[in-house]
PDB file of C-alpha atoms in Angstrom:
ATOM      1  CA  MET A   1     152.721 -22.413  96.617  1.00 69.00           C
ATOM      2  CA  ASN A   2     154.791 -25.623  95.875  1.00 87.00           C
ATOM      3  CA  SER A   3     156.007 -26.712  99.134  1.00 88.00           C
ATOM      4  CA  GLY A   4     158.668 -29.394  97.109  1.00 87.00           C
ATOM      5  CA  GLU A   5     160.500 -25.807  96.279  1.00 92.00           C
ATOM      6  CA  LEU A   6     160.622 -24.380  98.939  1.00 93.00           C
ATOM      7  CA  LEU A   7     161.262 -27.464 101.275  1.00 94.00           C
ATOM      8  CA  GLU A   8     164.602 -27.328  97.881  1.00 95.00           C
ATOM      9  CA  ARG A   9     165.249 -23.912  98.376  1.00 96.00           C
ATOM     10  CA  SER A  10     165.538 -23.987 102.229  1.00 96.00           C
ATOM     11  CA  LEU A  11     167.509 -26.917 102.346  1.00 95.00           C
ATOM     12  CA  ALA A  12     170.228 -25.385  99.739  1.00 95.00           C
ATOM     13  CA  TYR A  13     169.919 -21.846 101.557  1.00 95.00           C
ATOM     14  CA  THR A  14     171.266 -23.729 105.451  1.00 95.00           C
ATOM     15  CA  LEU A  15     173.419 -25.796 103.624  1.00 94.00           C
ATOM     16  CA  GLY A  16     175.660 -23.057 102.123  1.00 93.00           C
ATOM     17  CA  ARG A  17     175.223 -21.692 105.829  1.00 94.00           C
ATOM     18  CA  VAL A  18     176.350 -24.760 107.454  1.00 93.00           C
ATOM     19  CA  THR A  19     179.277 -24.732 105.696  1.00 90.00           C
ATOM     20  CA  GLY A  20     180.730 -22.114 108.352  1.00 86.00           C
ATOM     21  CA  VAL A  21     180.682 -24.418 111.135  1.00 92.00           C
ATOM     22  CA  ARG A  22     183.891 -24.931 112.000  1.00 87.00           C
ATOM     23  CA  PRO A  23     185.737 -27.787 114.334  1.00 79.00           C
ATOM     24  CA  GLY A  24     186.121 -26.453 117.338  1.00 87.00           C
ATOM     25  CA  SER A  25     182.676 -23.641 117.078  1.00 89.00           C
ATOM     26  CA  LEU A  26     180.364 -25.582 118.560  1.00 92.00           C
ATOM     27  CA  GLU A  27     179.966 -24.126 121.506  1.00 92.00           C
ATOM     28  CA  ARG A  28     178.911 -20.802 119.936  1.00 93.00           C
ATOM     29  CA  ALA A  29     176.241 -18.762 120.939  1.00 91.00           C
ATOM     30  CA  THR A  30     173.368 -18.448 118.565  1.00 90.00           C
ATOM     31  CA  PRO A  31     170.470 -15.853 118.262  1.00 88.00           C
ATOM     32  CA  CYS A  32     168.555 -19.269 119.656  1.00 82.00           C
ATOM     33  CA  ALA A  33     169.082 -18.393 123.687  1.00 77.00           C
ATOM     34  CA  GLN A  34     168.645 -21.644 125.068  1.00 83.00           C
ATOM     35  CA  TRP A  35     171.163 -23.452 122.635  1.00 89.00           C
ATOM     36  CA  ASP A  36     174.934 -22.966 121.639  1.00 93.00           C
ATOM     37  CA  LEU A  37     175.677 -24.329 117.812  1.00 93.00           C
ATOM     38  CA  ALA A  38     176.021 -27.840 119.168  1.00 92.00           C
ATOM     39  CA  ALA A  39     172.350 -27.680 119.834  1.00 92.00           C
ATOM     40  CA  LEU A  40     171.116 -26.064 117.457  1.00 93.00           C
ATOM     41  CA  LEU A  41     172.417 -28.410 114.635  1.00 93.00           C
ATOM     42  CA  ASP A  42     171.054 -31.011 117.068  1.00 91.00           C
ATOM     43  CA  HIS A  43     168.033 -29.645 116.550  1.00 91.00           C
ATOM     44  CA  LEU A  44     168.081 -29.345 112.764  1.00 92.00           C
ATOM     45  CA  ASN A  45     169.205 -32.812 112.496  1.00 91.00           C
ATOM     46  CA  ASP A  46     165.811 -34.051 114.645  1.00 89.00           C
ATOM     47  CA  SER A  47     163.734 -31.833 112.244  1.00 91.00           C
ATOM     48  CA  LEU A  48     165.469 -32.917 109.052  1.00 92.00           C
ATOM     49  CA  ASP A  49     164.633 -36.725 110.687  1.00 89.00           C
ATOM     50  CA  ALA A  50     161.119 -36.425 111.079  1.00 88.00           C
ATOM     51  CA  LEU A  51     160.908 -35.016 107.596  1.00 91.00           C
ATOM     52  CA  TYR A  52     162.384 -38.033 106.552  1.00 90.00           C
ATOM     53  CA  GLU A  53     160.315 -39.925 108.231  1.00 89.00           C
ATOM     54  CA  GLY A  54     156.986 -37.783 107.444  1.00 88.00           C
ATOM     55  CA  LEU A  55     157.951 -38.412 104.016  1.00 89.00           C
ATOM     56  CA  THR A  56     158.903 -41.936 103.609  1.00 88.00           C
ATOM     57  CA  GLY A  57     156.288 -43.420 106.127  1.00 80.00           C
ATOM     58  CA  GLY A  58     153.790 -40.744 106.764  1.00 65.00           C
ATOM     59  CA  ARG A  59     154.596 -41.413 110.316  1.00 62.00           C
ATOM     60  CA  ILE A  60     156.860 -39.065 112.676  1.00 61.00           C
ATOM     61  CA  GLY A  61     158.526 -40.464 115.410  1.00 62.00           C
ATOM     62  CA  LEU A  62     158.983 -38.180 119.128  1.00 54.00           C
ATOM     63  CA  PHE A  63     162.227 -39.539 119.481  1.00 54.00           C
ATOM     64  CA  PRO A  64     165.516 -37.123 118.786  1.00 54.00           C
ATOM     65  CA  THR A  65     169.341 -38.723 118.364  1.00 57.00           C
ATOM     66  CA  GLY A  66     172.039 -37.257 118.919  1.00 56.00           C
ATOM     67  CA  ASP A  67     175.283 -37.132 116.370  1.00 58.00           C
ATOM     68  CA  PRO A  68     179.562 -36.568 117.474  1.00 70.00           C
ATOM     69  CA  ASP A  69     179.760 -34.498 113.346  1.00 80.00           C
ATOM     70  CA  PRO A  70     175.874 -32.312 113.870  1.00 85.00           C
ATOM     71  CA  ALA A  71     177.472 -30.309 110.692  1.00 87.00           C
ATOM     72  CA  CYS A  72     178.366 -32.911 108.307  1.00 85.00           C
ATOM     73  CA  ASP A  73     175.525 -35.338 109.388  1.00 84.00           C
ATOM     74  CA  PHE A  74     172.441 -31.845 108.665  1.00 88.00           C
ATOM     75  CA  ARG A  75     174.817 -32.529 104.846  1.00 90.00           C
ATOM     76  CA  GLY A  76     173.579 -36.630 104.933  1.00 88.00           C
ATOM     77  CA  ARG A  77     170.374 -35.602 106.205  1.00 90.00           C
ATOM     78  CA  ALA A  78     169.119 -32.935 103.356  1.00 92.00           C
ATOM     79  CA  CYS A  79     170.227 -35.256 100.550  1.00 91.00           C
ATOM     80  CA  ALA A  80     167.758 -37.908 102.286  1.00 89.00           C
ATOM     81  CA  VAL A  81     165.112 -35.613 102.777  1.00 92.00           C
ATOM     82  CA  LEU A  82     165.345 -34.549  99.358  1.00 90.00           C
ATOM     83  CA  GLY A  83     165.728 -37.463  97.579  1.00 89.00           C
ATOM     84  CA  ALA A  84     162.601 -38.563  99.888  1.00 88.00           C
ATOM     85  CA  TRP A  85     160.644 -35.845  98.154  1.00 89.00           C
ATOM     86  CA  ALA A  86     161.964 -36.250  95.065  1.00 88.00           C
ATOM     87  CA  ALA A  87     160.780 -40.497  94.780  1.00 87.00           C
ATOM     88  CA  GLY A  88     157.186 -38.888  96.045  1.00 83.00           C
ATOM     89  CA  PRO A  89     155.910 -38.577  99.615  1.00 77.00           C
ATOM     90  CA  VAL A  90     152.831 -39.465 101.471  1.00 81.00           C
ATOM     91  CA  ASP A  91     149.793 -38.157 101.060  1.00 81.00           C
ATOM     92  CA  SER A  92     149.525 -37.605 104.327  1.00 83.00           C
ATOM     93  CA  VAL A  93     151.262 -37.621 107.716  1.00 86.00           C
ATOM     94  CA  VAL A  94     150.268 -38.772 111.284  1.00 85.00           C
ATOM     95  CA  ILE A  95     151.983 -36.188 113.824  1.00 82.00           C
ATOM     96  CA  GLY A  96     151.027 -37.324 117.555  1.00 82.00           C
ATOM     97  CA  GLY A  97     148.154 -39.254 116.371  1.00 85.00           C
ATOM     98  CA  ARG A  98     147.174 -36.472 114.091  1.00 87.00           C
ATOM     99  CA  PRO A  99     146.383 -36.656 109.925  1.00 88.00           C
ATOM    100  CA  LEU A 100     148.551 -34.076 108.712  1.00 87.00           C
ATOM    101  CA  ASP A 101     148.908 -33.218 104.548  1.00 89.00           C
ATOM    102  CA  VAL A 102     152.327 -33.676 103.766  1.00 89.00           C
ATOM    103  CA  ARG A 103     152.521 -30.493 101.481  1.00 90.00           C
ATOM    104  CA  VAL A 104     151.565 -28.218 105.107  1.00 91.00           C
ATOM    105  CA  MET A 105     154.275 -30.786 107.006  1.00 90.00           C
ATOM    106  CA  THR A 106     156.880 -29.709 103.938  1.00 92.00           C
ATOM    107  CA  ALA A 107     155.911 -26.076 104.247  1.00 93.00           C
ATOM    108  CA  VAL A 108     156.320 -25.922 107.725  1.00 92.00           C
ATOM    109  CA  GLY A 109     159.883 -28.442 108.130  1.00 93.00           C
ATOM    110  CA  ALA A 110     161.164 -25.629 104.670  1.00 95.00           C
ATOM    111  CA  VAL A 111     159.956 -22.588 107.650  1.00 94.00           C
ATOM    112  CA  GLU A 112     162.463 -24.071 110.457  1.00 92.00           C
ATOM    113  CA  ILE A 113     164.955 -25.341 107.974  1.00 96.00           C
ATOM    114  CA  ALA A 114     165.771 -22.020 106.612  1.00 96.00           C
ATOM    115  CA  VAL A 115     165.350 -19.891 109.934  1.00 94.00           C
ATOM    116  CA  HIS A 116     167.186 -22.217 111.443  1.00 93.00           C
ATOM    117  CA  GLY A 117     170.240 -21.397 108.562  1.00 95.00           C
ATOM    118  CA  TRP A 118     169.950 -18.155 108.942  1.00 95.00           C
ATOM    119  CA  ASP A 119     170.596 -19.166 112.998  1.00 93.00           C
ATOM    120  CA  VAL A 120     173.979 -20.977 111.977  1.00 94.00           C
ATOM    121  CA  ALA A 121     175.552 -18.500 109.830  1.00 93.00           C
ATOM    122  CA  GLN A 122     175.356 -15.619 112.221  1.00 93.00           C
ATOM    123  CA  ALA A 123     176.326 -18.379 115.482  1.00 93.00           C
ATOM    124  CA  CYS A 124     178.973 -18.813 112.684  1.00 92.00           C
ATOM    125  CA  GLY A 125     179.752 -14.975 111.986  1.00 90.00           C
ATOM    126  CA  ARG A 126     179.284 -15.727 108.870  1.00 87.00           C
ATOM    127  CA  PRO A 127     175.575 -13.630 107.837  1.00 83.00           C
ATOM    128  CA  GLY A 128     173.545 -13.620 105.570  1.00 85.00           C
ATOM    129  CA  PRO A 129     170.185 -13.045 104.300  1.00 91.00           C
ATOM    130  CA  ILE A 130     167.585 -14.950 103.934  1.00 94.00           C
ATOM    131  CA  PRO A 131     166.960 -15.172 100.137  1.00 96.00           C
ATOM    132  CA  ALA A 132     163.891 -12.755  99.325  1.00 95.00           C
ATOM    133  CA  ALA A 133     162.254 -14.469  97.365  1.00 96.00           C
ATOM    134  CA  LEU A 134     162.200 -17.692  99.903  1.00 96.00           C
ATOM    135  CA  ALA A 135     161.285 -15.710 102.994  1.00 96.00           C
ATOM    136  CA  ALA A 136     158.536 -13.689 101.341  1.00 96.00           C
ATOM    137  CA  GLU A 137     157.492 -17.483 100.306  1.00 96.00           C
ATOM    138  CA  LEU A 138     157.922 -18.580 104.372  1.00 96.00           C
ATOM    139  CA  LEU A 139     156.503 -15.354 106.130  1.00 95.00           C
ATOM    140  CA  PRO A 140     152.735 -16.695 105.122  1.00 95.00           C
ATOM    141  CA  VAL A 141     153.476 -20.075 106.182  1.00 94.00           C
ATOM    142  CA  ALA A 142     155.081 -18.609 109.407  1.00 93.00           C
ATOM    143  CA  ARG A 143     151.763 -16.627 109.813  1.00 92.00           C
ATOM    144  CA  CYS A 144     149.846 -19.577 109.623  1.00 92.00           C
ATOM    145  CA  VAL A 145     151.035 -22.063 111.999  1.00 89.00           C
ATOM    146  CA  VAL A 146     152.913 -19.569 115.112  1.00 87.00           C
ATOM    147  CA  ALA A 147     150.148 -19.345 117.366  1.00 82.00           C
ATOM    148  CA  ASP A 148     149.831 -16.623 120.378  1.00 79.00           C
ATOM    149  CA  ALA A 149     150.912 -19.433 122.411  1.00 79.00           C
ATOM    150  CA  ASP A 150     153.955 -20.379 120.810  1.00 74.00           C
ATOM    151  CA  ARG A 151     155.547 -17.172 121.702  1.00 79.00           C
ATOM    152  CA  GLY A 152     158.288 -16.877 125.091  1.00 70.00           C
ATOM    153  CA  VAL A 153     158.139 -20.539 124.907  1.00 71.00           C
ATOM    154  CA  ARG A 154     159.664 -21.623 121.158  1.00 74.00           C
ATOM    155  CA  PHE A 155     159.854 -18.413 120.117  1.00 81.00           C
ATOM    156  CA  ALA A 156     159.853 -14.573 120.989  1.00 80.00           C
ATOM    157  CA  ALA A 157     157.458 -12.114 120.106  1.00 83.00           C
ATOM    158  CA  PRO A 158     157.650 -10.214 117.341  1.00 88.00           C
ATOM    159  CA  PHE A 159     158.876  -7.120 116.687  1.00 87.00           C
ATOM    160  CA  ASP A 160     158.381  -4.290 114.172  1.00 88.00           C
ATOM    161  CA  VAL A 161     160.777  -3.154 111.318  1.00 88.00           C
ATOM    162  CA  PRO A 162     161.156  -0.072 109.039  1.00 88.00           C
ATOM    163  CA  ALA A 163     157.597  -0.426 106.205  1.00 83.00           C
ATOM    164  CA  CYS A 164     160.828  -0.893 103.576  1.00 89.00           C
ATOM    165  CA  ALA A 165     162.266  -3.778 105.408  1.00 90.00           C
ATOM    166  CA  ARG A 166     162.945  -6.995 103.179  1.00 92.00           C
ATOM    167  CA  PRO A 167     161.201  -9.970 103.669  1.00 93.00           C
ATOM    168  CA  GLY A 168     163.918 -11.980 105.456  1.00 92.00           C
ATOM    169  CA  ASP A 169     163.861  -9.248 108.198  1.00 92.00           C
ATOM    170  CA  ARG A 170     159.730  -9.377 107.909  1.00 93.00           C
ATOM    171  CA  LEU A 171     160.551 -13.370 108.410  1.00 94.00           C
ATOM    172  CA  LEU A 172     163.082 -13.901 111.322  1.00 93.00           C
ATOM    173  CA  ALA A 173     161.035 -10.398 113.286  1.00 93.00           C
ATOM    174  CA  PHE A 174     158.145 -11.990 113.374  1.00 92.00           C
ATOM    175  CA  LEU A 175     159.235 -14.933 114.757  1.00 90.00           C
ATOM    176  CA  GLY A 176     161.522 -13.249 116.891  1.00 88.00           C
ATOM    177  CA  ARG A 177     164.898 -13.365 115.806  1.00 86.00           C
ATOM    178  CA  ARG A 178     166.705  -9.769 116.456  1.00 74.00           C
ATOM    179  CA  ASP A 179     170.215  -9.346 114.207  1.00 62.00           C
ATOM    180  CA  SER A 180     171.890  -9.483 117.285  1.00 45.00           C
ATOM    181  CA  PHE A 181     174.953 -11.031 116.197  1.00 40.00           C
ATOM    182  CA  SER A 182     176.059  -8.641 114.417  1.00 40.00           C
ATOM    183  CA  ASP A 183     177.512  -4.908 114.498  1.00 36.00           C
ATOM    184  CA  PRO A 184     175.057  -2.426 114.158  1.00 37.00           C
ATOM    185  CA  ALA A 185     176.718  -1.383 110.509  1.00 36.00           C
ATOM    186  CA  ARG A 186     175.970  -4.676 109.091  1.00 37.00           C
ATOM    187  CA  SER A 187     172.443  -5.252 111.145  1.00 38.00           C
ATOM    188  CA  ALA A 188     169.995  -7.385 108.956  1.00 42.00           C
ATOM    189  CA  PHE A 189     167.463  -4.469 109.639  1.00 38.00           C
ATOM    190  CA  ARG A 190     169.061  -1.600 107.737  1.00 32.00           C
ATOM    191  CA  GLU A 191     167.152   0.507 105.878  1.00 29.00           C
TER     192      GLU A 191
END
């Protein structure tokens, strides 16, 4: 698995979803129960800032910043992250005083970006599945980093999907996401 390629593909998918953000839509509900679209985009931007810091300096600060136009800012930050990866990232980063291989940080960032891109699309009423090949590569990463202790805090409980479910559906189900923002005829979990 090439974590840089995963990151690029996750950013491409999410950039396509962020185009659905319209002026006046920032108060819309998202699949992330505690966040409206503005809060979700601020979280995504904070994640991109952390990735950028990790790729360029080896340290990640723990202080988020807010922005007046989070959708536009996401685009700029996404380009900066891609540029930092292309320039050759550091080998490891320090998060909370602990070293982490930059490839692990990048792979986890790819999961975060793609899944929240799906959340953005749902909130904008423009659902689009996470590409199957991308989701198939992100699911093992998610399974490695999401622990039972994260359930109920950062993620809902996982739920079952049909054995024939698409990789994106399996990824979303593992992370406790249900396609509750679309009608049953368009459900992501349809067989």
